[in-house]
Amino acid sequence: MDERTAEAAVPERYHYAVVPHIMVDDAAAAIDFYRRAFGAREDFRLEAPGGGVLHAEITVGRSTLMLGDASVKEAEDASFTAPAFLGGGTSVTLHVFVPDVDALAARAEAEGAEILQPPADMFHGDRTVILRDPSRHLWVFLTHLEDVSEDELRRRLAAASAAV
C-alpha cells in the first residue's frame, strides 16, 4: 500500500481543535455535497421550525464541522452569514487531515469543487490540496507524510522561497 493512501498519523497538536461552524445558503445541499465529495458523515440535523436546517453536524475525516442555513430566521437573528452574502469571499479556511488527499481532491473536483492548488508535497511535510466548495468556503486537505523539525521546516521554506 502506498504510504500516501495508508492511514497517516495526524500530528498531536491537531488532535483537538476548535470546531468550525459555517453558514451556507442551502445546508441540505451542502451536506449532500460534503458527503459525496469529502466522504463526510452526517451525525446530527435539527430542522428549523419554518423550514431549512437550523443546525447540523458532520464529520469529515476525523473532524467535526457544524453548519446551518444562513437564511433561517434564528441564524439571521445572530447575524450569521454565508460567503455569498459577503460577495463570495471568506476570511476562514478549513484544514482537515485525511488518509488520501489525492483521492479526495479527484472526488471533490468531480462533484463541483474548484481546485485552487492541486495536490502537492509541501515543504511542511504534508501532501496538500486547496479547494473552494460550491458554497464558496475554502478548504485545505492534507495527508501527513513526515514529521519535520522546526529547523528543517525553516530550511525548506527558505529553499522554496528562493526557488520562486
GROMACS .gro file of N, CA, C and O in nm, residues 17 34 58 113:
model
   16
   17ALA      N    1  -0.909   2.048   1.837
   17ALA     CA    2  -0.911   2.176   1.767
   17ALA      C    3  -1.044   2.247   1.790
   17ALA      O    4  -1.140   2.188   1.838
   34TYR      N    5  -2.080   1.759   0.067
   34TYR     CA    6  -1.971   1.716   0.154
   34TYR      C    7  -1.968   1.564   0.167
   34TYR      O    8  -1.861   1.504   0.176
   58ILE      N    9  -2.149   1.738   1.089
   58ILE     CA   10  -2.096   1.633   1.003
   58ILE      C   11  -1.953   1.603   1.047
   58ILE      O   12  -1.891   1.683   1.117
  113ALA      N   13  -1.624   2.093  -0.681
  113ALA     CA   14  -1.532   2.181  -0.609
  113ALA      C   15  -1.434   2.241  -0.709
  113ALA      O   16  -1.399   2.180  -0.810
   0.00000   0.00000   0.00000
